[in-house]
Each structure stands twice: as C-alpha cells, then as structure tokens.
Tab-separated table of C-alpha atoms in Angstrom:
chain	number	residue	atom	x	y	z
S	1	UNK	CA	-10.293	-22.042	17.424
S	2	UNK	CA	-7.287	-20.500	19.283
S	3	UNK	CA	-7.135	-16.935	18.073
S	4	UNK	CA	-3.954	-14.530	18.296
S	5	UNK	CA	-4.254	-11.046	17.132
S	6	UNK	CA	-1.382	-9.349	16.459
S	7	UNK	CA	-2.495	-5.388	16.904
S	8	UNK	CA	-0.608	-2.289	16.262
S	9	UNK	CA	-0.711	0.586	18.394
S	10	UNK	CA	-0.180	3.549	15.692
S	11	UNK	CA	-1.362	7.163	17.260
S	12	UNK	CA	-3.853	5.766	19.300
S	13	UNK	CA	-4.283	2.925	22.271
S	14	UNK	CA	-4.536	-0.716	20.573
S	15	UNK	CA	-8.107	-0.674	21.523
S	16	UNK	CA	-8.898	2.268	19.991
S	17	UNK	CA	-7.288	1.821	16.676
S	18	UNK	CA	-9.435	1.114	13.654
S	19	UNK	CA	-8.153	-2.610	13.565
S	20	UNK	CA	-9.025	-3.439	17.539
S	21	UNK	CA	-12.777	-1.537	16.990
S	22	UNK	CA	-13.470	-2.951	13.257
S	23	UNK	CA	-12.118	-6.568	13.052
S	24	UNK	CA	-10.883	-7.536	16.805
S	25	UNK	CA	-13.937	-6.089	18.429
S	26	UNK	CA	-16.519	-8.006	16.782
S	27	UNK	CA	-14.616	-11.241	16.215
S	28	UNK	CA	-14.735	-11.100	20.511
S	29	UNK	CA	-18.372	-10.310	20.147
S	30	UNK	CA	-19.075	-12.615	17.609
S	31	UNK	CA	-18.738	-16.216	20.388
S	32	UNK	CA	-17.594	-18.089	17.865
S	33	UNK	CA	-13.906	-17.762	19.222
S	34	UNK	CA	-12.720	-20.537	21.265
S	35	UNK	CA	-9.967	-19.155	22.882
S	36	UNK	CA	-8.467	-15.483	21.999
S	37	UNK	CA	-4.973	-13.696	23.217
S	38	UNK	CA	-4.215	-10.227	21.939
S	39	UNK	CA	0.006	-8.928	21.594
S	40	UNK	CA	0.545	-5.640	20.751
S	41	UNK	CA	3.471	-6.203	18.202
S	42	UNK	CA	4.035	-2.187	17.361
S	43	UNK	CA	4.651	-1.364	20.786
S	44	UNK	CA	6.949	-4.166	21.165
S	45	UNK	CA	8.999	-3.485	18.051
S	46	UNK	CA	9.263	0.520	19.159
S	47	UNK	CA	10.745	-0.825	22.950
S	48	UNK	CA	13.461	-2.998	20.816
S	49	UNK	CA	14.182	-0.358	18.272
S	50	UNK	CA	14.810	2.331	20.823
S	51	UNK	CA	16.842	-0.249	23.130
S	52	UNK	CA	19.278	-0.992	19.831
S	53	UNK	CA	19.074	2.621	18.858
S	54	UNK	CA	21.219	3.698	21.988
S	55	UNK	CA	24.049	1.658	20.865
S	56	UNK	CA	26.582	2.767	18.481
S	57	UNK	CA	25.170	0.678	15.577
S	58	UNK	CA	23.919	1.676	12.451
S	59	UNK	CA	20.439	1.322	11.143
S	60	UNK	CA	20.875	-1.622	9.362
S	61	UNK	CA	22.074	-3.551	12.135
S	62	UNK	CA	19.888	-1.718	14.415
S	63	UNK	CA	17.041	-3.243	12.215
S	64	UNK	CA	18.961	-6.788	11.826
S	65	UNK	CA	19.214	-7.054	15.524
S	66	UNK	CA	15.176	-5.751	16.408
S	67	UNK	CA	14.019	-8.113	13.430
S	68	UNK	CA	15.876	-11.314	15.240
S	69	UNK	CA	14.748	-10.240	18.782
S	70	UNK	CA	10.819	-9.666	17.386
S	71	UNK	CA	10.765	-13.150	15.825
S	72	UNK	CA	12.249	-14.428	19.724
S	73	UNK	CA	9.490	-12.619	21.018
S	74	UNK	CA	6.663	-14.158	18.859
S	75	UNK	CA	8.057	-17.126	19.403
S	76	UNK	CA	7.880	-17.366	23.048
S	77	UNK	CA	4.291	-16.394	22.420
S	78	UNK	CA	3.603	-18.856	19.955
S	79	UNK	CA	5.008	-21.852	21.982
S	80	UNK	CA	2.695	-20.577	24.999
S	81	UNK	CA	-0.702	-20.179	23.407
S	82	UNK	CA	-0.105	-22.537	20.577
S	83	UNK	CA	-2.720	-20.604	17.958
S	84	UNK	CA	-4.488	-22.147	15.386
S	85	UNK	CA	-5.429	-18.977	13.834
S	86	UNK	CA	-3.291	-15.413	13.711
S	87	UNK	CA	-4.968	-12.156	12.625
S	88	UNK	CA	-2.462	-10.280	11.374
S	89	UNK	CA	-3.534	-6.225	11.586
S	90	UNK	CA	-0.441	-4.483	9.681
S	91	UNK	CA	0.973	-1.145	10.557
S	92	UNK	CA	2.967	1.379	8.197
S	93	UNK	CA	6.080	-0.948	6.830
S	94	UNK	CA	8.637	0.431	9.270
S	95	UNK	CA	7.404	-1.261	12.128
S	96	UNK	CA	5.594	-4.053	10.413
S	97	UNK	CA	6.052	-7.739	11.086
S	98	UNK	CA	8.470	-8.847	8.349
S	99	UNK	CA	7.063	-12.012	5.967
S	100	UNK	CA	10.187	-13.395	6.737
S	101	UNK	CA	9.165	-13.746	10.329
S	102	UNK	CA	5.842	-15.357	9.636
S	103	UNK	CA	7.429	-18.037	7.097
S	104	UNK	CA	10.138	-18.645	9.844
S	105	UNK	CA	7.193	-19.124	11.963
S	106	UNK	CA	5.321	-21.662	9.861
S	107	UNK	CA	8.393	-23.584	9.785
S	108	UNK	CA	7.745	-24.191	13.671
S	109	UNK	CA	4.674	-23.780	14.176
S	110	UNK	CA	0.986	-24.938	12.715
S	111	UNK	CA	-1.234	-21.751	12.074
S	112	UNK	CA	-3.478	-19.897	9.330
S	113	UNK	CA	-2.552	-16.360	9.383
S	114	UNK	CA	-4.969	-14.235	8.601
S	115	UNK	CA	-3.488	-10.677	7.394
S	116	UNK	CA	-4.645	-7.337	7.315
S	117	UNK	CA	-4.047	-4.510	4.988
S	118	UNK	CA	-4.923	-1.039	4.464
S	119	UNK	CA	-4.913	1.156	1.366
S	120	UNK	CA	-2.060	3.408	0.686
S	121	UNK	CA	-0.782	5.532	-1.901
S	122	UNK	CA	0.464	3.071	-4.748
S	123	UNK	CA	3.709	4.786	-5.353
S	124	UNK	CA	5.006	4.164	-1.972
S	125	UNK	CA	7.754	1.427	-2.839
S	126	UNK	CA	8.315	0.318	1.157
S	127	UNK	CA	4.450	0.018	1.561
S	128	UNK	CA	3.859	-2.061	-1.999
S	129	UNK	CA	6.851	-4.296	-0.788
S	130	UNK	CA	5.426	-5.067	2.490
S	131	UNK	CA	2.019	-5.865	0.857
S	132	UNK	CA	3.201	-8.280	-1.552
S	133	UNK	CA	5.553	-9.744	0.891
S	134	UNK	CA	2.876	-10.320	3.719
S	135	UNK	CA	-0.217	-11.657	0.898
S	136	UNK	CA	2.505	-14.125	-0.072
S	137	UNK	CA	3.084	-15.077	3.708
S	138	UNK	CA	-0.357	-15.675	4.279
S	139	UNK	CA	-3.018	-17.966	3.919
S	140	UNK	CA	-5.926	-15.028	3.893
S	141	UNK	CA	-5.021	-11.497	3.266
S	142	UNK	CA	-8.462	-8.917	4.432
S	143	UNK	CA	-8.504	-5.091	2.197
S	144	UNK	CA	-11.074	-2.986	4.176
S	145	UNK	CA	-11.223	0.239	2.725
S	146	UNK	CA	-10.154	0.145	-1.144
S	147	UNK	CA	-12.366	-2.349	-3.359
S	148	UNK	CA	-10.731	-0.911	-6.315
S	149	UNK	CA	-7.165	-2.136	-5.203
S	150	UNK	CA	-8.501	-5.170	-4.216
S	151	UNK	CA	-9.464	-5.903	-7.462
S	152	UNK	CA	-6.092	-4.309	-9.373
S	153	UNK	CA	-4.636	-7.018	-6.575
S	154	UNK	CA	-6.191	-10.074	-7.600
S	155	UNK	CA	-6.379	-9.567	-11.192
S	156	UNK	CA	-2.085	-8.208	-11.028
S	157	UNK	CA	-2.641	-5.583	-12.635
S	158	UNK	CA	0.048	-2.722	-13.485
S	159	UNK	CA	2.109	-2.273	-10.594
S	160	UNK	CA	0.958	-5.468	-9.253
S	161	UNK	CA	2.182	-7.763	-11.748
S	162	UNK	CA	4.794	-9.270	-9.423
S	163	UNK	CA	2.510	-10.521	-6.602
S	164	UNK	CA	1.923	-14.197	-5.414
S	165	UNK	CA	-1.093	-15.270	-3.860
S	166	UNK	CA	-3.926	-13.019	-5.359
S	167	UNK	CA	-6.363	-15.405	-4.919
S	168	UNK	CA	-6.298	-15.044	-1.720
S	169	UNK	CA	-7.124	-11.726	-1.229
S	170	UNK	CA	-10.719	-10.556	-0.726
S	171	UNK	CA	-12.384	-7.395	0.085
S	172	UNK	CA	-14.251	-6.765	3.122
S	173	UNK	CA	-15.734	-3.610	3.905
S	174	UNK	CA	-16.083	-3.208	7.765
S	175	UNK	CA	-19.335	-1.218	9.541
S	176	UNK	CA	-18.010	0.755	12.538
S	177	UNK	CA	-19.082	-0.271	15.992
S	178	UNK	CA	-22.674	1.455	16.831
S	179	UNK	CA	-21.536	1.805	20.475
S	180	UNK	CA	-18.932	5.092	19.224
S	181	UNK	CA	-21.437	7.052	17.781
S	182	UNK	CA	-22.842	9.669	19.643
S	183	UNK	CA	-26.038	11.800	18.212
S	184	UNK	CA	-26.507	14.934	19.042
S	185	UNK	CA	-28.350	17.994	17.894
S	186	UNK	CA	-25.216	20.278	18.049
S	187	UNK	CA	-23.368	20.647	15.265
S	188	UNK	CA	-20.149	20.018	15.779
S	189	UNK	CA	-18.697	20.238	12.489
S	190	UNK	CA	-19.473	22.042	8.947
S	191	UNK	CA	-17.756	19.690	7.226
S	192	UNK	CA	-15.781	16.020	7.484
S	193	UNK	CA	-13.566	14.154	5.568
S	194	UNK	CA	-13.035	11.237	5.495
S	195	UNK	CA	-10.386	8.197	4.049
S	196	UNK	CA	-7.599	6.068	4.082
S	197	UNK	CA	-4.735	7.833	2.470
S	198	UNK	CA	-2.936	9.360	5.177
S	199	UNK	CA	-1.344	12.357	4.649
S	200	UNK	CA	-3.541	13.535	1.800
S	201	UNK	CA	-6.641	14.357	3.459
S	202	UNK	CA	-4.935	17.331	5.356
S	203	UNK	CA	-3.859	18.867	1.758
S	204	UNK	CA	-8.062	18.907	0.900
S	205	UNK	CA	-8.941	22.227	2.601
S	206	UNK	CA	-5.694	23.874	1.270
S	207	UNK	CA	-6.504	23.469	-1.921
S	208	UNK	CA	-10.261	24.135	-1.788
S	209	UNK	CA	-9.491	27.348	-0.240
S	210	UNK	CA	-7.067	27.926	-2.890
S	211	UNK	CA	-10.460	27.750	-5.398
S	212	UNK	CA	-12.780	30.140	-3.219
C-alpha cells in the first residue's frame, strides 16, 4: 500500500515528535508498507503564512490565501505519489490541515485517510472544531493518549453531541520506541510528570508547592 504521512513539526524536528517516533516509526519498521513518502505539512504551512504575513493583508485573507496555496501544495504531492493510504498526524488547529482540504482532495483523488488526534482540554472551541471537522473527513480517526474521550467521542456525549463519524474512531494506546530509553543508575530526576494537556502540566508544581 502507498503510504503518505503527513507529519507536523511542532517544537521539535518531525522525527523527533511524538507522532514520527510512536505511529510513523513503527509503521516503517513494521514491512508491511509497500511504498512510504513522508511531507512535513506544519513546516510548509509556517513558510506560506509568514510569506502572506509580509503583505498588507489581514488575517483572514492571510489565512484564505495560505489555505488555497496548502491544498496546491498537497496536490502536487498527491498527483506525484498517487497514495492509497494518508496518515494524517494533526497539529494544534492553527496550523492544521483544514477538512475542507481533505474533502477537496477526495474529490480528486482515491485515498483512505487515516487521522490522528491528540487529547486537549475540552473547552478549547478551535481545537473541538478541528476534531469534529477532521473525524468527519476521514475514513479512520486514531486517539492515543485519552481512552476516556475516546469513548465520550463515540458514544456523543455532552459536548460531543454534534459529531459525525463516531464509529470510526478507536483508541489506540501507543508503547514508546525501546531504542530512546536510556538506563542509568544516576538519578536524574526526583520527580516526572507526565501527559497530554499542554499547558497544564507546568501549573502542577505551583500548586503543590502552594500545599507544602
């Protein structure tokens, strides 16, 4: 199966990001990929933005005229490696892949897409939106770190009363690579935490502190 991954590049190198190490990585490993091509969409989308920026546009056309030049982008890619199957690994919503994109693409072009999505806090309206727009989109949608929300997801519960697609959402809890783990007898740390809610966990040792 032709595979195209569609990786984002948040604070770290594509290949070190939790998406490349935890779902590219052993798909590679795995040999049951027939053919494989990896585009780094964030980086792409952060070139355009920038480009537009310097013009005297506002933001909405700034975002009008990256979103048209993205979907040119993919395009060209798409009509070169012709993929039978897209692995979608989503970034924070601002410099996501639209669902608009993806149905524009399935109008052209014949693919599964395979989508990936993290856990977030629920009252974020952009990141809810995105979700719900990109399950719709696609034909397999991956949670890999919230079985919980998962399972609000597919049963539409409360806030997710409004999404399409449920059924084709699934949990999958992901084992990090042996190969970055490095034993040693020095203690490095007293304590870690750990997670998937950015932004919260750096509020943790405030507030314990604020207990001692």
């Amino acid at each position: 199966m032709r595979t195209l991954f569609l990786t984002h590049e948040q604070r770290l190198l594509y290949y070190q990001e939790p998406g490349y190490t935890e779902i590219i990585l052993p798909m590679l490993k795995s040999g049951m990929l027939k053919e494989h091509c990896i585009y780094n969409y964030q980086r792409e989308w952060r070139w355009l933005y920038s480009n537009y920026e310097k013009s005297s546009a506002d933001k909405l056309e700034i975002r009008r005229k990256s979103v048209e030049t993205q979907y040119k982008l993919l395009e060209k890619k798409f009509e070169e490696f012709k993929p039978e199957l897209v692995v979608y690994i989503a970034t924070w919503p601002s410099e996501a892949i639209r669902s608009t994109v993806f149905l524009e693409l399935k109008n052209n072009f014949s693919f599964k897409l395979c989508s990936v999505i993290s856990d977030h806090q629920e009252t974020d309206t952009d990141s809810q939106t995105h979700d719900r727009c990109t399950i719709n989109a696609s034909d397999l949608t991956l949670i890999l770190d919230s079985f919980s929300r998962t399972e609000r997801i597919k049963s539409r519960a409360g806030i997710y009363s409004d999404f399409t697609n449920t059924d084709r959402v699934i949990f999958l809890p992901t084992i990090p690579l042996w190969d970055y783990f490095k034993p040693s007898k020095i203690k490095k740390y007293d304590v870690t935490l750990s997670g998937s809610l950015e932004g919260f966990r750096q509020n943790v040792p405030k507030n314990c502190s604020a207990v001692e």
